[in-house]
């Protein structure tokens, strides 16, 4: 519990630094052509970064499987995956550099030429981080797989801290580009520190290796499960499309509530889930399903209770906080609607807190087809409820749809994980749909 408290403290500090950067950015750029250029560039970068993760997402699960029978082979597997990731990142960066201007034009067709140029300059610097962005994530996964957790959390402080310094000291003269350089530097620092830690503490030296027999299956399974997550995330696009049809401000009510809930969720649940994911992956590799069942249930209950406790004060006092800090921005009606949106989305987030341990088990057992089926079912339920209630429940139809979809996904993962851990579906490796 002391370690979890320490991890929570670091995550809380990271969240505060991230909020500090957002305040500093808004203070410096406000709502301007430069801020538009920044957000457009970040949108393109996020899309490109997602591409680099498509083939290595299941790294931890395969690493633990291989390590259970051959530690040296597991080391070679890590080296091969990181090498391929670095080469993939380099390839994506080259494609991005060549197509930066057309991509930004697609994302922001209304930008004038000056804003397109600003976005392109920002993206060309930031895009270099794609070379090692996924490698940093793989290093963190390896460190977590070895049941070490503090270093990745500490290194997560670098990016927002560097970004704040860039805004304060350099943005007045150089605009948004220093933020790209700061992101570049923090990512390179994280890669260097984590690689040094892995070499010194885990005895795994990072040397180039282009092949390992497990790579083809890793690529196939990672591609499948990433596709499933992309399907599930599409509900956010549907929500934005629906809410954008209401008068101005209604879309913002949703996102303000989501940001509050997401911040609370990250602070409370992220360390618990990271520790659980590492232990679950190891237990699956060792066929320790009895222990895994106990751990999964206790983690789901604990995650839900911790998150509910964190949200409870805001259930009563969120309107008072909004009035105290943002009365010059929000009317009493705005504050009331944000509060109602917060309350209406809370059940879906409680369901998410309970779901994540079970979905991690399903991922650890590599049931990628089952994952796609569950998420696709959730998306269909979300769409049907939204279409049915849209004309009667107004903007809160999104909240009801989110809860309905989350309930379906939660139940699907509980059934799938329970069946797998009892041995009816899987004995540690093969998938069953």
Coordinates of C-alpha atoms in Angstrom, one line a residue:
X1 CA 0.0 0.0 0.0
X2 CA 2.9 2.4 0.7
X3 CA 4.2 1.8 -2.8
X4 CA 0.7 2.4 -4.3
X5 CA 0.5 5.6 -2.3
X6 CA 3.9 6.7 -3.7
X7 CA 2.9 5.9 -7.2
X8 CA -0.4 7.8 -6.7
X9 CA 1.6 10.8 -5.4
X10 CA 3.8 10.9 -8.5
X11 CA 0.8 10.5 -10.8
X12 CA -0.9 13.4 -8.9
X13 CA 2.2 15.5 -9.4
X14 CA 2.2 14.6 -13.1
X15 CA -1.4 15.6 -13.4
X16 CA -0.7 19.0 -11.7
X17 CA 2.2 19.7 -14.0
X18 CA 0.0 18.8 -17.0
X19 CA -2.6 21.3 -15.8
X20 CA 0.1 23.8 -15.2
X21 CA 1.2 23.5 -18.8
X22 CA -2.4 24.0 -20.0
X23 CA -2.7 27.1 -17.8
X24 CA 0.6 28.5 -19.1
X25 CA -0.3 27.7 -22.7
X26 CA -3.7 29.4 -22.4
X27 CA -2.1 32.4 -20.6
X28 CA 0.5 32.8 -23.4
X29 CA -1.5 32.0 -26.5
X30 CA -5.2 32.1 -25.6
X31 CA -7.5 31.3 -28.5
X32 CA -5.4 32.5 -31.4
X33 CA -4.0 31.4 -34.8
X34 CA -0.9 30.0 -33.0
X35 CA -3.0 28.0 -30.6
X36 CA -5.0 26.6 -33.5
X37 CA -1.7 25.6 -35.2
X38 CA -0.5 23.9 -32.1
X39 CA -3.7 21.8 -31.7
X40 CA -3.8 20.9 -35.3
X41 CA -0.2 19.8 -35.2
X42 CA -0.8 17.7 -32.1
X43 CA -3.8 16.0 -33.7
X44 CA -1.6 14.9 -36.6
X45 CA 1.2 13.8 -34.3
X46 CA -1.2 11.7 -32.2
X47 CA -2.4 9.9 -35.3
X48 CA 1.1 9.1 -36.4
X49 CA 2.1 8.0 -32.9
X50 CA -0.8 5.6 -32.9
X51 CA 0.5 4.0 -36.1
X52 CA 3.8 3.2 -34.4
X53 CA 2.0 1.2 -31.7
X54 CA 0.0 -1.0 -33.9
X55 CA 2.5 -3.8 -34.2
X56 CA 4.0 -4.0 -30.7
X57 CA 1.0 -3.3 -28.3
X58 CA 1.1 -6.9 -26.8
X59 CA 4.8 -6.8 -26.0
X60 CA 4.5 -7.4 -22.2
X61 CA 2.3 -10.5 -22.6
X62 CA 4.7 -12.1 -25.1
X63 CA 7.8 -11.1 -23.1
X64 CA 6.5 -12.8 -20.0
X65 CA 5.5 -15.9 -21.9
X66 CA 9.0 -16.2 -23.4
X67 CA 10.7 -15.4 -20.1
X68 CA 8.8 -18.2 -18.3
X69 CA 10.7 -20.8 -20.4
X70 CA 13.9 -19.0 -21.7
X71 CA 15.2 -15.8 -20.1
X72 CA 17.9 -15.2 -22.7
X73 CA 15.4 -15.5 -25.5
X74 CA 13.2 -13.0 -23.7
X75 CA 16.1 -10.5 -23.7
X76 CA 16.6 -11.1 -27.5
X77 CA 12.9 -10.6 -28.0
X78 CA 13.0 -7.2 -26.2
X79 CA 16.0 -6.2 -28.3
X80 CA 14.3 -7.2 -31.6
X81 CA 11.0 -5.4 -30.7
X82 CA 12.8 -2.2 -29.7
X83 CA 14.9 -2.3 -32.9
X84 CA 11.9 -2.8 -35.1
X85 CA 10.0 0.0 -33.2
X86 CA 12.9 2.4 -33.7
X87 CA 13.0 1.6 -37.5
X88 CA 9.2 1.9 -37.7
X89 CA 9.3 5.3 -35.9
X90 CA 11.9 6.5 -38.3
X91 CA 9.8 5.4 -41.3
X92 CA 6.7 7.0 -40.0
X93 CA 8.6 10.2 -39.3
X94 CA 9.9 10.3 -42.9
X95 CA 6.4 9.9 -44.2
X96 CA 5.2 12.6 -41.9
X97 CA 7.9 15.0 -42.9
X98 CA 7.1 14.5 -46.6
X99 CA 3.3 14.8 -46.1
X100 CA 3.0 17.2 -43.2
X101 CA 1.5 20.1 -45.2
X102 CA -1.2 18.0 -46.9
X103 CA -2.1 16.2 -43.7
X104 CA -2.6 19.5 -41.8
X105 CA -4.7 20.8 -44.7
X106 CA -7.0 17.7 -44.3
X107 CA -7.2 18.2 -40.5
X108 CA -7.7 22.0 -40.8
X109 CA -9.0 22.9 -44.2
X110 CA -9.9 26.4 -43.1
X111 CA -6.4 27.5 -42.0
X112 CA -4.8 30.4 -43.8
X113 CA -1.4 29.8 -45.3
X114 CA 0.4 31.3 -42.3
X115 CA -1.3 29.0 -39.8
X116 CA -0.5 26.0 -42.1
X117 CA 3.1 27.0 -42.1
X118 CA 3.2 27.3 -38.4
X119 CA 1.6 23.9 -37.9
X120 CA 4.0 22.4 -40.4
X121 CA 7.1 23.8 -38.7
X122 CA 5.8 22.7 -35.3
X123 CA 5.1 19.2 -36.6
X124 CA 8.4 18.7 -38.4
X125 CA 10.2 19.2 -35.1
X126 CA 7.8 17.3 -33.0
X127 CA 7.6 14.4 -35.5
X128 CA 11.2 13.5 -34.8
X129 CA 10.0 12.2 -31.4
X130 CA 8.2 9.4 -33.3
X131 CA 11.5 7.7 -33.7
X132 CA 11.7 6.8 -30.0
X133 CA 8.2 7.4 -28.7
X134 CA 7.2 3.8 -29.0
X135 CA 10.6 2.6 -27.8
X136 CA 10.1 4.6 -24.6
X137 CA 6.7 2.9 -24.0
X138 CA 8.3 -0.5 -24.6
X139 CA 11.1 0.2 -22.1
X140 CA 8.4 1.2 -19.6
X141 CA 6.5 -2.0 -20.3
X142 CA 9.7 -4.1 -19.7
X143 CA 10.4 -2.3 -16.5
X144 CA 6.8 -2.9 -15.3
X145 CA 7.0 -6.6 -16.4
X146 CA 10.0 -6.9 -14.0
X147 CA 7.8 -5.5 -11.3
X148 CA 9.6 -2.1 -11.2
X149 CA 7.2 0.8 -11.4
X150 CA 8.7 4.0 -9.9
X151 CA 11.0 5.1 -12.8
X152 CA 8.4 5.3 -15.5
X153 CA 6.2 7.4 -13.2
X154 CA 9.1 9.7 -12.4
X155 CA 10.0 10.1 -16.0
X156 CA 6.4 11.0 -16.9
X157 CA 7.1 14.3 -15.1
X158 CA 9.7 15.4 -17.6
X159 CA 7.3 16.2 -20.5
X160 CA 4.9 18.6 -18.8
X161 CA 7.8 20.2 -16.8
X162 CA 9.9 20.8 -20.0
X163 CA 6.8 22.1 -21.8
X164 CA 6.1 24.6 -19.0
X165 CA 9.7 25.9 -19.1
X166 CA 9.4 26.2 -22.9
X167 CA 6.2 28.3 -22.7
X168 CA 7.5 30.6 -19.9
X169 CA 11.0 31.2 -21.3
X170 CA 11.0 30.8 -25.0
X171 CA 7.4 31.1 -26.5
X172 CA 7.4 34.9 -26.4
X173 CA 10.1 35.0 -29.0
X174 CA 9.7 31.7 -30.9
X175 CA 6.0 30.9 -30.6
X176 CA 4.8 27.3 -30.4
X177 CA 8.0 25.7 -31.7
X178 CA 9.8 25.6 -28.4
X179 CA 7.1 23.3 -27.1
X180 CA 8.0 20.8 -29.9
X181 CA 11.7 21.0 -28.9
X182 CA 10.8 20.5 -25.3
X183 CA 8.7 17.4 -26.1
X184 CA 11.5 16.1 -28.2
X185 CA 14.1 16.6 -25.4
X186 CA 11.9 15.0 -22.7
X187 CA 11.2 12.0 -24.9
X188 CA 14.9 11.5 -25.7
X189 CA 15.8 11.9 -22.0
X190 CA 13.2 9.3 -21.0
X191 CA 14.5 6.8 -23.6
X192 CA 18.1 7.3 -22.5
X193 CA 17.3 7.0 -18.8
X194 CA 15.1 4.0 -19.2
X195 CA 17.6 2.2 -21.5
X196 CA 20.4 2.9 -18.9
X197 CA 18.2 1.5 -16.1
X198 CA 17.4 -1.6 -18.1
X199 CA 21.1 -2.2 -18.8
X200 CA 22.3 -1.5 -15.3
X201 CA 19.5 -2.9 -13.1
X202 CA 18.1 -5.7 -15.4
X203 CA 21.3 -6.7 -17.2
X204 CA 19.8 -6.2 -20.6
X205 CA 22.0 -4.3 -23.0
X206 CA 20.2 -2.6 -25.9
X207 CA 21.9 -3.9 -29.1
X208 CA 20.3 -4.0 -32.6
X209 CA 18.5 -7.2 -33.4
X210 CA 16.2 -7.5 -36.4
X211 CA 14.5 -10.8 -35.8
X212 CA 13.0 -13.1 -33.2
X213 CA 10.7 -16.1 -33.9
X214 CA 7.9 -14.5 -31.8
X215 CA 7.7 -11.3 -33.8
X216 CA 5.2 -12.4 -36.5
X217 CA 2.6 -13.5 -33.8
X218 CA 3.3 -10.4 -31.8
X219 CA 2.6 -8.2 -34.8
X220 CA -0.6 -10.1 -35.7
X221 CA -2.1 -10.1 -32.2
X222 CA -1.1 -6.4 -31.6
X223 CA -2.7 -5.3 -34.8
X224 CA -5.9 -7.2 -33.9
X225 CA -6.2 -5.7 -30.4
X226 CA -5.3 -2.2 -31.4
X227 CA -8.0 -2.4 -34.1
X228 CA -10.4 -3.4 -31.4
X229 CA -9.5 -0.4 -29.2
X230 CA -9.9 1.9 -32.3
X231 CA -13.4 0.6 -32.8
X232 CA -14.3 1.3 -29.1
X233 CA -12.8 4.8 -29.2
X234 CA -15.1 5.6 -32.2
X235 CA -17.9 6.3 -29.7
X236 CA -16.2 9.5 -28.8
X237 CA -16.4 10.7 -32.4
X238 CA -20.1 9.8 -32.4
X239 CA -20.6 11.8 -29.2
X240 CA -18.9 14.8 -30.6
X241 CA -20.9 14.6 -33.8
X242 CA -24.2 14.4 -31.8
X243 CA -23.4 17.2 -29.3
X244 CA -22.1 19.5 -32.1
X245 CA -25.7 19.7 -33.3
X246 CA -26.8 21.5 -30.1
X247 CA -26.3 25.3 -29.4
X248 CA -22.8 26.5 -28.7
X249 CA -21.5 25.5 -25.4
X250 CA -23.2 22.2 -25.0
X251 CA -20.2 20.3 -26.4
X252 CA -18.0 22.1 -23.9
X253 CA -20.2 20.9 -21.0
X254 CA -19.4 17.3 -21.9
X255 CA -15.7 17.9 -22.3
X256 CA -15.3 19.8 -19.0
X257 CA -17.0 16.9 -17.2
X258 CA -14.9 14.4 -19.0
X259 CA -11.7 16.2 -18.1
X260 CA -12.6 16.3 -14.4
X261 CA -13.5 12.6 -14.4
X262 CA -10.4 11.6 -16.4
X263 CA -8.1 13.5 -14.1
X264 CA -9.5 11.8 -11.0
X265 CA -9.5 8.4 -12.8
X266 CA -5.8 8.8 -13.8
X267 CA -4.6 9.9 -10.3
X268 CA -6.5 7.1 -8.5
X269 CA -6.5 4.1 -10.8
X270 CA -3.4 4.3 -13.1
X271 CA -0.8 3.0 -10.6
X272 CA -3.2 0.2 -9.4
X273 CA -3.9 -0.9 -13.0
X274 CA -0.2 -0.8 -14.1
X275 CA 0.8 -3.0 -11.2
X276 CA -2.1 -5.3 -11.9
X277 CA -1.3 -5.6 -15.6
X278 CA 2.2 -6.6 -14.9
X279 CA 1.2 -9.2 -12.3
X280 CA -1.6 -10.5 -14.5
X281 CA 0.6 -11.0 -17.5
X282 CA 3.2 -12.9 -15.3
X283 CA 0.4 -15.1 -13.7
X284 CA -1.0 -16.0 -17.1
X285 CA 2.5 -17.0 -18.3
X286 CA 2.9 -19.2 -15.2
X287 CA -0.7 -20.6 -15.4
X288 CA -1.5 -19.2 -12.0
X289 CA -5.2 -18.8 -12.7
X290 CA -6.4 -19.4 -9.2
X291 CA -4.3 -16.5 -7.9
X292 CA -5.3 -14.4 -11.0
X293 CA -9.0 -14.8 -10.2
X294 CA -8.5 -13.6 -6.7
X295 CA -6.3 -10.7 -7.8
X296 CA -8.7 -9.6 -10.6
X297 CA -11.7 -9.5 -8.4
X298 CA -10.0 -7.6 -5.6
X299 CA -8.4 -5.1 -8.0
X300 CA -11.8 -4.4 -9.7
X301 CA -13.5 -3.8 -6.3
X302 CA -10.7 -1.7 -5.0
X303 CA -10.5 0.4 -8.2
X304 CA -14.2 1.1 -8.1
X305 CA -14.2 2.0 -4.4
X306 CA -11.1 4.3 -4.7
X307 CA -12.5 6.1 -7.7
X308 CA -16.0 6.5 -6.1
X309 CA -14.3 7.9 -2.9
X310 CA -12.3 10.4 -5.0
X311 CA -15.4 11.6 -6.9
X312 CA -17.6 11.9 -3.8
X313 CA -16.5 15.4 -2.8
X314 CA -17.2 16.7 -6.3
X315 CA -20.6 15.2 -6.3
X316 CA -21.5 17.8 -3.8
X317 CA -19.0 20.6 -4.2
X318 CA -18.2 20.8 -7.9
X319 CA -20.6 23.8 -8.5
X320 CA -18.9 25.7 -5.6
X321 CA -15.5 25.1 -7.1
X322 CA -16.6 26.2 -10.5
X323 CA -18.1 29.4 -9.0
X324 CA -15.0 30.1 -7.0
X325 CA -12.5 29.9 -9.9
X326 CA -14.5 30.5 -13.1
X327 CA -17.4 32.7 -12.3
X328 CA -16.1 35.2 -14.9
X329 CA -16.4 32.5 -17.5
X330 CA -19.4 30.4 -16.6
X331 CA -23.0 31.5 -15.9
X332 CA -25.0 29.8 -13.2
X333 CA -26.8 27.8 -15.9
X334 CA -23.4 26.7 -17.4
X335 CA -22.2 25.6 -13.9
X336 CA -25.4 23.6 -13.3
X337 CA -25.2 21.8 -16.7
X338 CA -21.5 20.9 -16.2
X339 CA -22.4 19.5 -12.8
X340 CA -25.3 17.4 -14.2
X341 CA -23.1 16.2 -17.0
X342 CA -20.5 15.2 -14.4
X343 CA -23.1 13.2 -12.4
X344 CA -24.6 11.6 -15.4
X345 CA -21.2 10.4 -16.7
X346 CA -20.1 9.1 -13.3
X347 CA -21.8 5.6 -13.6
X348 CA -20.0 5.0 -16.9
X349 CA -16.6 5.8 -15.4
X350 CA -17.4 3.6 -12.4
X351 CA -18.0 0.8 -14.8
X352 CA -14.7 1.5 -16.5
X353 CA -12.9 1.3 -13.2
X354 CA -14.4 -2.2 -12.7
X355 CA -13.8 -3.3 -16.3
X356 CA -10.1 -2.6 -16.8
X357 CA -8.8 -5.5 -14.6
X358 CA -11.0 -7.9 -16.5
X359 CA -10.0 -6.5 -19.9
X360 CA -6.4 -6.7 -18.9
X361 CA -6.8 -10.4 -18.2
X362 CA -8.4 -11.0 -21.6
X363 CA -5.5 -9.1 -23.2
X364 CA -3.0 -11.1 -21.2
X365 CA -4.5 -14.3 -22.5
X366 CA -4.4 -12.9 -26.0
X367 CA -8.1 -13.2 -26.8
X368 CA -8.0 -10.5 -29.4
X369 CA -11.0 -11.8 -31.4
X370 CA -13.1 -11.7 -28.2
X371 CA -11.9 -8.2 -27.5
X372 CA -13.0 -7.0 -30.9
X373 CA -16.4 -8.7 -30.4
X374 CA -17.0 -7.1 -27.0
X375 CA -16.0 -3.6 -28.1
X376 CA -18.0 -3.8 -31.3
X377 CA -21.1 -4.9 -29.3
X378 CA -20.5 -1.9 -26.9
X379 CA -20.3 0.5 -29.9
X380 CA -23.5 -0.9 -31.4
X381 CA -25.3 -0.5 -28.1
X382 CA -24.0 3.1 -27.7
X383 CA -25.2 4.0 -31.2
X384 CA -28.7 2.5 -30.8
X385 CA -29.3 4.2 -27.4
X386 CA -28.0 7.5 -28.7
X387 CA -30.3 7.3 -31.8
X388 CA -33.3 6.3 -29.7
X389 CA -32.9 8.9 -26.9
X390 CA -31.3 11.7 -28.8
X391 CA -34.6 13.6 -29.4
X392 CA -35.9 13.2 -25.8
X393 CA -32.9 13.3 -23.4
X394 CA -31.0 16.1 -25.1
X395 CA -27.3 16.3 -24.5
X396 CA -27.6 13.8 -21.6
X397 CA -28.4 11.0 -24.1
X398 CA -24.7 10.8 -24.5
X399 CA -24.3 9.9 -20.8
X400 CA -27.0 7.3 -20.9
X401 CA -25.5 5.8 -24.1
X402 CA -22.0 5.8 -22.5
X403 CA -23.3 3.9 -19.5
X404 CA -25.3 1.4 -21.5
X405 CA -22.3 0.7 -23.7
X406 CA -19.9 0.4 -20.8
X407 CA -22.3 -2.0 -19.0
X408 CA -22.2 -4.3 -22.0
X409 CA -18.4 -4.1 -22.3
X410 CA -18.0 -4.7 -18.5
X411 CA -20.2 -7.8 -18.6
X412 CA -18.5 -9.1 -21.7
X413 CA -15.1 -8.9 -20.2
X414 CA -16.2 -10.4 -16.9
X415 CA -17.7 -13.4 -18.7
X416 CA -14.7 -13.8 -21.0
X417 CA -12.1 -13.4 -18.3
X418 CA -14.0 -15.7 -15.9
X419 CA -14.3 -18.4 -18.5
X420 CA -10.7 -18.2 -19.5
X421 CA -9.4 -18.3 -15.9
X422 CA -11.6 -21.3 -15.1
X423 CA -10.0 -23.1 -18.0
X424 CA -13.2 -23.5 -20.1
X425 CA -11.9 -21.2 -22.8
X426 CA -8.2 -20.9 -22.6
X427 CA -5.3 -22.6 -20.9
X428 CA -2.9 -19.7 -21.1
X429 CA -2.4 -19.0 -24.8
X430 CA -4.9 -20.0 -27.5
X431 CA -7.7 -17.7 -28.3
X432 CA -11.3 -18.7 -28.5
X433 CA -14.0 -16.6 -29.9

